[in-house]
Short mmCIF file of C-alpha atoms in Angstrom, two decimals:
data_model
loop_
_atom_site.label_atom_id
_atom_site.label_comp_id
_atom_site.label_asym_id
_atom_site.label_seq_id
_atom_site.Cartn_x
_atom_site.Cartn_y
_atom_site.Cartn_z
CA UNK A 1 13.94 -14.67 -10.23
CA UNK A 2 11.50 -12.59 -12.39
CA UNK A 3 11.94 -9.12 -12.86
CA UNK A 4 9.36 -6.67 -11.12
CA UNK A 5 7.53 -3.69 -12.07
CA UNK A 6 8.73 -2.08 -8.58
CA UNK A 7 11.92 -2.66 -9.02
CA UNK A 8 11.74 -1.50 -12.65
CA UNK A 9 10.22 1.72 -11.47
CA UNK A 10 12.87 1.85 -8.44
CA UNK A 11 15.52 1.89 -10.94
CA UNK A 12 14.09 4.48 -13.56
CA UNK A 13 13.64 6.44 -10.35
CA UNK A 14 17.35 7.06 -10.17
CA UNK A 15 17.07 9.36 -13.61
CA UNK A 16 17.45 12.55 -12.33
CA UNK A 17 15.70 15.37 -14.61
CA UNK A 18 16.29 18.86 -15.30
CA UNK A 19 14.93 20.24 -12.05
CA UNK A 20 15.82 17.44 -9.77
CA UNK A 21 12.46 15.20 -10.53
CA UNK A 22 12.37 12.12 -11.92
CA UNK A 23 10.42 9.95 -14.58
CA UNK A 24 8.56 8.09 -11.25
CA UNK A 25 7.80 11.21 -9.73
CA UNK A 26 6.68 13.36 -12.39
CA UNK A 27 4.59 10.50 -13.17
CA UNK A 28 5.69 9.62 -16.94
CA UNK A 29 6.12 6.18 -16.77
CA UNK A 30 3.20 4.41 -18.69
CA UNK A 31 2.10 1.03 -20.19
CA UNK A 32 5.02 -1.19 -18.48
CA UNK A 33 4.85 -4.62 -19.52
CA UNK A 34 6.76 -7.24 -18.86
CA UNK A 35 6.92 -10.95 -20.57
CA UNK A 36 9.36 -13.40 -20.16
CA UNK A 37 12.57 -10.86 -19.48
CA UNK A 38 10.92 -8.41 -22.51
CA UNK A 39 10.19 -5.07 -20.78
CA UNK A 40 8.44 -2.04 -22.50
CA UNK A 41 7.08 0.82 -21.56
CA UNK A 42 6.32 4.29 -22.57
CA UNK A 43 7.92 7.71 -21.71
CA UNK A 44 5.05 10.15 -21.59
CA UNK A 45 6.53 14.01 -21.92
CA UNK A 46 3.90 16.79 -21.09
CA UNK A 47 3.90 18.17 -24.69
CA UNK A 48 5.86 17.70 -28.30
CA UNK A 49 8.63 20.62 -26.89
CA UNK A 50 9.44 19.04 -23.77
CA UNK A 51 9.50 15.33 -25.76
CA UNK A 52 11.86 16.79 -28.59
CA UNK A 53 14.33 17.45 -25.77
CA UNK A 54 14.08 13.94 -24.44
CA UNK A 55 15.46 11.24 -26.54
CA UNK A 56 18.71 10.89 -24.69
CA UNK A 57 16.88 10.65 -21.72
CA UNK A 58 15.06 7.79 -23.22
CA UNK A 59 18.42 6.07 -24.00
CA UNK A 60 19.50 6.09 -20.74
CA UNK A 61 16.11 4.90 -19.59
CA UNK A 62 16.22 2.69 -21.69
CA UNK A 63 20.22 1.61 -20.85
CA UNK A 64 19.48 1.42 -17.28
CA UNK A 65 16.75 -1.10 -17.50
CA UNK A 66 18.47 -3.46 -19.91
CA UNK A 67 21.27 -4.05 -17.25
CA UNK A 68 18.72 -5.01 -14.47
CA UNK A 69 19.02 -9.05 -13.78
CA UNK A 70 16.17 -10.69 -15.45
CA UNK A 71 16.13 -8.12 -18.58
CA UNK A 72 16.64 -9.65 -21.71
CA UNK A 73 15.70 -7.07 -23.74
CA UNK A 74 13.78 -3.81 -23.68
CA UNK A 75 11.60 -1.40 -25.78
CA UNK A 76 11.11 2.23 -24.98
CA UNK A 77 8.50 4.43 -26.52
CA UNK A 78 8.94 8.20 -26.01
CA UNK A 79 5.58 10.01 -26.89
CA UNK A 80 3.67 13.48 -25.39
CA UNK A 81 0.57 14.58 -25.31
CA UNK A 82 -0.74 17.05 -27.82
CA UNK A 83 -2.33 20.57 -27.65
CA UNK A 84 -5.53 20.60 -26.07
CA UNK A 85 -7.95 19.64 -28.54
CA UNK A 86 -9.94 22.78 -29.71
CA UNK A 87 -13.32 20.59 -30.07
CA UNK A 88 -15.07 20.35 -26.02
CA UNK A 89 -15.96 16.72 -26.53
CA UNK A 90 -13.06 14.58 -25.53
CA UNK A 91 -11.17 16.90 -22.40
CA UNK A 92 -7.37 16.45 -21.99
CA UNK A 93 -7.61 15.31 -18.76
CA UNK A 94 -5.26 12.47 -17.49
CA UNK A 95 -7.78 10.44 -16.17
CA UNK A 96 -6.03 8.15 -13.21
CA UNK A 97 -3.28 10.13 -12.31
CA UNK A 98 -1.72 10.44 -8.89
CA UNK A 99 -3.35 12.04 -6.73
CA UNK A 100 -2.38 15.85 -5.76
CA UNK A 101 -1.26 16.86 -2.51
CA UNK A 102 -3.97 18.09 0.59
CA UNK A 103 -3.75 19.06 3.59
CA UNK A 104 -6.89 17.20 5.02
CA UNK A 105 -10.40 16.66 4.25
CA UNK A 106 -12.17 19.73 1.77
CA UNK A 107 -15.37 20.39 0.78
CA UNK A 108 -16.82 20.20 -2.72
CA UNK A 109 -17.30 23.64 -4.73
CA UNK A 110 -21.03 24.32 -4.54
CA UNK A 111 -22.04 21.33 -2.85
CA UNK A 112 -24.59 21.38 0.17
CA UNK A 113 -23.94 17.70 1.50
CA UNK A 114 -22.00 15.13 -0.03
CA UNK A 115 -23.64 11.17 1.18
CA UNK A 116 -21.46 8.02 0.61
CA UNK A 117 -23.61 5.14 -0.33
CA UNK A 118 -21.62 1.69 0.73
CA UNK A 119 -22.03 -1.80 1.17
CA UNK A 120 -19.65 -4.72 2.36
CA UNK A 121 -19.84 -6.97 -0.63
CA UNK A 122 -20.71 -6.56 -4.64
CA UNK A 123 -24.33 -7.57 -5.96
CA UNK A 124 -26.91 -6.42 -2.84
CA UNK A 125 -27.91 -3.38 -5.38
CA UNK A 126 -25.94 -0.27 -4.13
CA UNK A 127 -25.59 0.83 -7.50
CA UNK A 128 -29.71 0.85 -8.41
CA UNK A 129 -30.44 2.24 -4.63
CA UNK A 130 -28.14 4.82 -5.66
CA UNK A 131 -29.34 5.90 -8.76
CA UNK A 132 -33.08 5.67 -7.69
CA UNK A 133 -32.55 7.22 -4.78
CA UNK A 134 -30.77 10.54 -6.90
CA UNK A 135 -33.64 10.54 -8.98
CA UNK A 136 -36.48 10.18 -6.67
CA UNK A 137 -34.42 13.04 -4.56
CA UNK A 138 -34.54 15.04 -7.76
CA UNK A 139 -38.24 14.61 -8.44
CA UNK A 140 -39.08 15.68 -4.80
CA UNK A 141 -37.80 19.18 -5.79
CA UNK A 142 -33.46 18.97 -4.92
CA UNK A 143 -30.59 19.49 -6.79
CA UNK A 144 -28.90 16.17 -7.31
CA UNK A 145 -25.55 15.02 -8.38
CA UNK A 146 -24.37 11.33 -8.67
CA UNK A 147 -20.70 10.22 -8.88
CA UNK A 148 -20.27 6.98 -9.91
CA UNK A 149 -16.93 6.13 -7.95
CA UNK A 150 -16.83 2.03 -8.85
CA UNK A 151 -13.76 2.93 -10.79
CA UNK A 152 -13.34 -0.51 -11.29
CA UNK A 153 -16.78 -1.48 -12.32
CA UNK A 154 -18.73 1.56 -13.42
CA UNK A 155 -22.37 1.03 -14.01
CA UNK A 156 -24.19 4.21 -13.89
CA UNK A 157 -24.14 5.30 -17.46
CA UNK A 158 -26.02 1.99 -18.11
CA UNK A 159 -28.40 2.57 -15.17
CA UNK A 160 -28.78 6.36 -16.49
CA UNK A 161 -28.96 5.74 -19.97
CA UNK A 162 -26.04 7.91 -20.58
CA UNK A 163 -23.47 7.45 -23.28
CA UNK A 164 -21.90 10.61 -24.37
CA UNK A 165 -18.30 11.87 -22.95
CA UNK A 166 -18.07 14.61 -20.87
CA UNK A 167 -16.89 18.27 -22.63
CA UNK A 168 -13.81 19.74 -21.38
CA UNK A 169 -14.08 23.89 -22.66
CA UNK A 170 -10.49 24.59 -21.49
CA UNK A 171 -9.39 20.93 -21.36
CA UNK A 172 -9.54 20.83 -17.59
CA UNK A 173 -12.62 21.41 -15.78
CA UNK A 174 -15.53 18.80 -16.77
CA UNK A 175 -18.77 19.31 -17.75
CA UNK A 176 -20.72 16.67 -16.45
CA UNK A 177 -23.95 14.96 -18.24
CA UNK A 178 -27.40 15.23 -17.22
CA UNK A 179 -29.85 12.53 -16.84
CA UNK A 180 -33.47 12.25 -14.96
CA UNK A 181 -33.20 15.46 -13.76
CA UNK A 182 -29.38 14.33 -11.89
CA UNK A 183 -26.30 15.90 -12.60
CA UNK A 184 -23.81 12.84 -12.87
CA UNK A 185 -20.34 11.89 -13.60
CA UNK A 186 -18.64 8.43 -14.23
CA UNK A 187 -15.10 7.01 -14.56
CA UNK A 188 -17.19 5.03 -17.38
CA UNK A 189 -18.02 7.84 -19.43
CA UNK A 190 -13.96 8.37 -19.52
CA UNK A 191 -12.60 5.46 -20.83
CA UNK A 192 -13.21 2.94 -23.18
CA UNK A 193 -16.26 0.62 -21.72
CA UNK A 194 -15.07 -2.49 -23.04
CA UNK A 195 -12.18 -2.25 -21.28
CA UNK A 196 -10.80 -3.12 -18.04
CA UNK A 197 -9.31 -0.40 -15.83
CA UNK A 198 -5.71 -2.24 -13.98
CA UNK A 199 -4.83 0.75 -11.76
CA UNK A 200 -2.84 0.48 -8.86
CA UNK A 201 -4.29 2.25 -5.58
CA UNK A 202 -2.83 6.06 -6.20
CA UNK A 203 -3.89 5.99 -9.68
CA UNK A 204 -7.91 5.33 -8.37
CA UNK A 205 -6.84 8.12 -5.53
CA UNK A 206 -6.02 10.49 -8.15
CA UNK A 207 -9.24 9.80 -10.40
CA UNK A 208 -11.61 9.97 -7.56
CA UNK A 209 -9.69 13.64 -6.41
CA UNK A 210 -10.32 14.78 -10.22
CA UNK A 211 -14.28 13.34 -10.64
CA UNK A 212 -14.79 15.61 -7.30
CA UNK A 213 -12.62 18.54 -7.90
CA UNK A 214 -12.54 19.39 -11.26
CA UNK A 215 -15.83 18.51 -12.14
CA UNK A 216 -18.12 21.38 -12.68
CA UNK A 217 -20.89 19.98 -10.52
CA UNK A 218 -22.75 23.44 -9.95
CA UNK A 219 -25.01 24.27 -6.96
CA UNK A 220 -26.18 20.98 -5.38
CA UNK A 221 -28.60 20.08 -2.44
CA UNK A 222 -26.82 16.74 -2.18
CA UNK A 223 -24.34 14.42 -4.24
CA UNK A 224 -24.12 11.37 -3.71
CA UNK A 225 -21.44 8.94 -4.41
CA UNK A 226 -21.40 5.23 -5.24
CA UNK A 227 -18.74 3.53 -3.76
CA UNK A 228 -17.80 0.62 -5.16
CA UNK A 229 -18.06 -2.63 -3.10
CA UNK A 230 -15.65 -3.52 0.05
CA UNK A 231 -13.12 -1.57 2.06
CA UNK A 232 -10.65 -0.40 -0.63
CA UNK A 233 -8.24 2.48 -1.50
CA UNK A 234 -11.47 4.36 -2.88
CA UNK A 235 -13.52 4.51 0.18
CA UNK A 236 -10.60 5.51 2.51
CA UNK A 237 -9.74 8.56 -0.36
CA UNK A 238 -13.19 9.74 -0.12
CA UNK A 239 -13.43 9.83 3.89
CA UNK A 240 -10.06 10.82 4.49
CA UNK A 241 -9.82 13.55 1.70
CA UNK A 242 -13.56 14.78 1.66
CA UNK A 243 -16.19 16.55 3.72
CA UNK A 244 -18.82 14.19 4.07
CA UNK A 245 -21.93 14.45 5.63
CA UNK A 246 -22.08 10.81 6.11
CA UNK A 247 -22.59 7.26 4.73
CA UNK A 248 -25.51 4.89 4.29
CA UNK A 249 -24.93 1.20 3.96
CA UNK A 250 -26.64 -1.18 1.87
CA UNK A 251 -27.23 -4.70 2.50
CA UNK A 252 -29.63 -7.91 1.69
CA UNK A 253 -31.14 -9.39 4.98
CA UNK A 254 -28.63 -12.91 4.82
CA UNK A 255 -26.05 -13.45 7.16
CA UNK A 256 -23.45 -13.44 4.43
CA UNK A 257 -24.04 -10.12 3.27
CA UNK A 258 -24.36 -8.85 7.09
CA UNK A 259 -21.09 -10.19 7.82
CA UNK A 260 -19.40 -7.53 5.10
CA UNK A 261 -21.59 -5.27 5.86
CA UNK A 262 -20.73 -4.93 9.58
CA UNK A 263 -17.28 -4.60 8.23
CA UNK A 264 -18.01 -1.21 6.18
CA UNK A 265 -19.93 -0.23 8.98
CA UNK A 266 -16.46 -0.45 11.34
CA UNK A 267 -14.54 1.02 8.09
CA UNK A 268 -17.05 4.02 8.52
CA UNK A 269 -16.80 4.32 12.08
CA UNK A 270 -12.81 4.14 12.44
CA UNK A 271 -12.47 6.74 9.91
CA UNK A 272 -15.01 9.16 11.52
CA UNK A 273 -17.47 9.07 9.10
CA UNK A 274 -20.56 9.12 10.56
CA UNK A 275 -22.89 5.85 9.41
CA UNK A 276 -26.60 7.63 8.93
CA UNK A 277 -28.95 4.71 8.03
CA UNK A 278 -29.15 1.58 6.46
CA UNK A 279 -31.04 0.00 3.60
CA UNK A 280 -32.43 -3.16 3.38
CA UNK A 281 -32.50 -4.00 -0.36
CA UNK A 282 -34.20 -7.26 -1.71
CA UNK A 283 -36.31 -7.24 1.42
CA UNK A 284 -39.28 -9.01 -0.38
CA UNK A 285 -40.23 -10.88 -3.16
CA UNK A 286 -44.12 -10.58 -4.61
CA UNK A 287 -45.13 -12.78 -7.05
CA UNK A 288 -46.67 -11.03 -10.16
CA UNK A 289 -48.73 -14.12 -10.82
CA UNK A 290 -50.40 -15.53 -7.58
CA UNK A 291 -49.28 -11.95 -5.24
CA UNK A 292 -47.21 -14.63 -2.69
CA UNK A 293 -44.71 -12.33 -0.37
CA UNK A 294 -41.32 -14.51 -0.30
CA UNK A 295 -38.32 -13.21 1.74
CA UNK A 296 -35.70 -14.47 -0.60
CA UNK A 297 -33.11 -13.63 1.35
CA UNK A 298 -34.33 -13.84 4.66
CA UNK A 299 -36.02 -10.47 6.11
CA UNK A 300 -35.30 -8.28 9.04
CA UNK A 301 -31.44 -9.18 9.11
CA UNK A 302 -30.97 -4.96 8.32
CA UNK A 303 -33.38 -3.76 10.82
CA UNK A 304 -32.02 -6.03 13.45
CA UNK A 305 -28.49 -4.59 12.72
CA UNK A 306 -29.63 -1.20 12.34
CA UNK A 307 -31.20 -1.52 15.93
CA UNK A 308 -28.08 -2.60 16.91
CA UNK A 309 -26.47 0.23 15.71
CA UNK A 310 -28.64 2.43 17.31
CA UNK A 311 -28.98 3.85 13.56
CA UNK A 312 -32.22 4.29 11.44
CA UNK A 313 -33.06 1.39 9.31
CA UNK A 314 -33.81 4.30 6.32
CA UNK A 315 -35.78 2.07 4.04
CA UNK A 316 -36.69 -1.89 2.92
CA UNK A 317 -37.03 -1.87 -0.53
CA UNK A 318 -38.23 -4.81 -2.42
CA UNK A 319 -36.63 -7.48 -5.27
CA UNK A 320 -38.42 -6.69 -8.48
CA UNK A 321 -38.00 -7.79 -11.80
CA UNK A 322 -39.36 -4.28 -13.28
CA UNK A 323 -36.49 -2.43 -11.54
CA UNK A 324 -33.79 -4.41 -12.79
CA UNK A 325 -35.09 -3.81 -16.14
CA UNK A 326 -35.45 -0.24 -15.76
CA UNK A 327 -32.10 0.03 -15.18
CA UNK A 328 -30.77 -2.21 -17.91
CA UNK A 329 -32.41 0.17 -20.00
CA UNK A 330 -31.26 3.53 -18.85
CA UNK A 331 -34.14 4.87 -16.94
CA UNK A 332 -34.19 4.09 -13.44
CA UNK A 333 -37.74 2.76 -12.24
CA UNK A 334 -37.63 5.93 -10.03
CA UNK A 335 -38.42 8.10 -12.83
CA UNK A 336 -41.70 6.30 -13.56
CA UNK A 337 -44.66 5.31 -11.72
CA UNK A 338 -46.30 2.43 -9.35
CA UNK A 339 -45.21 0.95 -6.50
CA UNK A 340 -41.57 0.93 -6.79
CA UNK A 341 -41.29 4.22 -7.65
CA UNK A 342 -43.65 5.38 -4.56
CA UNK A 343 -41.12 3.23 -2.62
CA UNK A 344 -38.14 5.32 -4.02
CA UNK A 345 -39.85 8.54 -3.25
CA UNK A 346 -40.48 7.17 0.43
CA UNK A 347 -37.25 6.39 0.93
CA UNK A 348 -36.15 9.89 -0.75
CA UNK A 349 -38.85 11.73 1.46
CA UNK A 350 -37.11 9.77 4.45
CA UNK A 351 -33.80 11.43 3.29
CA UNK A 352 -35.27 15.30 2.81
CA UNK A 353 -37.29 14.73 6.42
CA UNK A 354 -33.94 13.51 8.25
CA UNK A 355 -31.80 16.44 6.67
CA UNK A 356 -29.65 14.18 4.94
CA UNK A 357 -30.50 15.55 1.44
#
């Protein structure tokens, strides 16, 4: 039987460190591969000092692993990170390490309300209600932040027409970018955008705890965070480790995408967080040509399950080609004018009215 990365990482975790840790714990295992019975990975010391003291503990690492069943051979790299860089561009942070211990849910330095913006499935537009809906907020006069928390699929950078990384000045607090009058962060502006992000569940836990905690986000009326899609190891950090003021689902009016969104509702509700409204997004189609009103995808599906709910359906917004391409290229159709963007400032007037932002 194959070797596995568990067991791998159950084994190194027998190599007791000065101090009684181990490699697992201290969390200085990195890029572990393994092909055919060739295993390699990467011992990752905190700095040059502690990594000049460490080669024999990267024999034995490496000793112990070769005489696991299923090992045929095995490479071990023993590297550390450098001095924090003196230039404020690129910070020093770890990005997706495990998360830090806490004792229950805490609030966010300088922030008034925090809103989780969810839906049950991937592709009803929770990302563009999102950032629309941050900078319509911000052009009605509040002080908006935007966390882009679809670790795995970050799109906000695009959507904001944002690009540059974040500055670290003492290589751990962030200074996060401004765009449209927002104050935003992303897990995209962090790592390499052509790449894919394979992180196991704690890893996400621990990026999401750093984008809200050591993020300078400033004095804020309202941040909002887009989850990303589903009922995953990201939402359950954020309401289980957060002060939120509450979540808003999105959804299309079809059945299919009411079935998963009922099921982000429940996620919501067993973990206390308190559902405030839901959106209807790609309510209507209107036909630039001839003016025809199509429902696309159905219509009224949201408002039925809103009423339900006994929640406020909080806004239908329509399916337009314009705002797609607003966001493709970087500036959200909520920062313009015409009839979109006096149905983003609706919906954001809905939000300021209701005391959600």
């Amino acid at each position: 039987m194959a070797i596995t990365r568990d067991e791998i990482l159950s084994e190194l975790a027998r190599l007791t460190l000065p101090g009684g840790e181990n490699l697992v714990s201290r969390d200085m295992i990195r890029a572990l591969t393994i092909e055919s019975g060739a295993v390699r990975f990467v011992i990752e010391a905190a700095d040059p000092a502690e990594a000049a003291k460490m080669d024999a503990i990267r024999v034995a690492a490496e000793e112990l692993v070769r005489g696991m069943d299923g090992v045929d051979s095995v490479s071990v790299v023993l590297t550390a990170h450098g001095p924090a860089p003196k230039a404020p561009e690129a910070p020093s942070l770890k990005v997706g390490r495990h998360p830090t211990p806490q004792a229950g849910p805490a609030p966010v330095a300088g922030v008034d309300r925090i809103l989780a913006i969810g839906s049950g499935k991937g592709g009803v537009g929770k990302s563009t209600v999102s950032s629309n809906l941050a900078v319509a907020l911000a052009r009605e006069g509040r002080r908006v932040g935007l966390l882009d928390a679809d670790i795995y699929g970050p799109s906000q950078p695009r959507m904001m027409g944002v690009s540059k990384r974040p500055a670290s000045p003492d290589g751990k607090t962030i200074i996060p970018l401004q765009a449209h009058g927002v104050t935003m962060m992303s897990i995209g502006l962090m790592v390499d955008p052509d790449k894919a992000v394979v992180w196991r569940g704690p890893m996400l836990m621990g990026a999401l705890q750093q984008m809200l905690g050591q993020v300078e986000w400033g004095e804020l009326d309202v941040l909002i965070v887009d989850l990303p899609p589903g009922t995953g190891d990201v939402q359950l950090t954020l309401c289980q480790k957060t002060n939120l003021t509450g979540a808003v689902v999105v959804s299309t009016p079809q059945d299919v995408a009411l079935i998963d969104a009922r099921k982000a509702i429940d996620m919501f509700n067993t973990l206390k967080t308190p559902v405030l409204g839901l959106i209807e997004n790609m309510s209507t189609f209107h036909c630039p040509n001839c003016g025809h009103e199509s429902h696309i995808f159905g219509h009224g599906g949201v408002a039925a399950e809103a009423d339900k709910m006994g929640v406020p359906l909080l806004g239908a917004l329509p399916i337009d080609l314009d705002t797609r391409l607003a966001g493709d290229a970087g500036t959200p159709i909520a920062a313009g004018d015409g009839p979109m963007a006096d149905a983003y400032r609706q919906l954001a007037r809905r939000f300021i009215d209701g005391g959600m932002a």
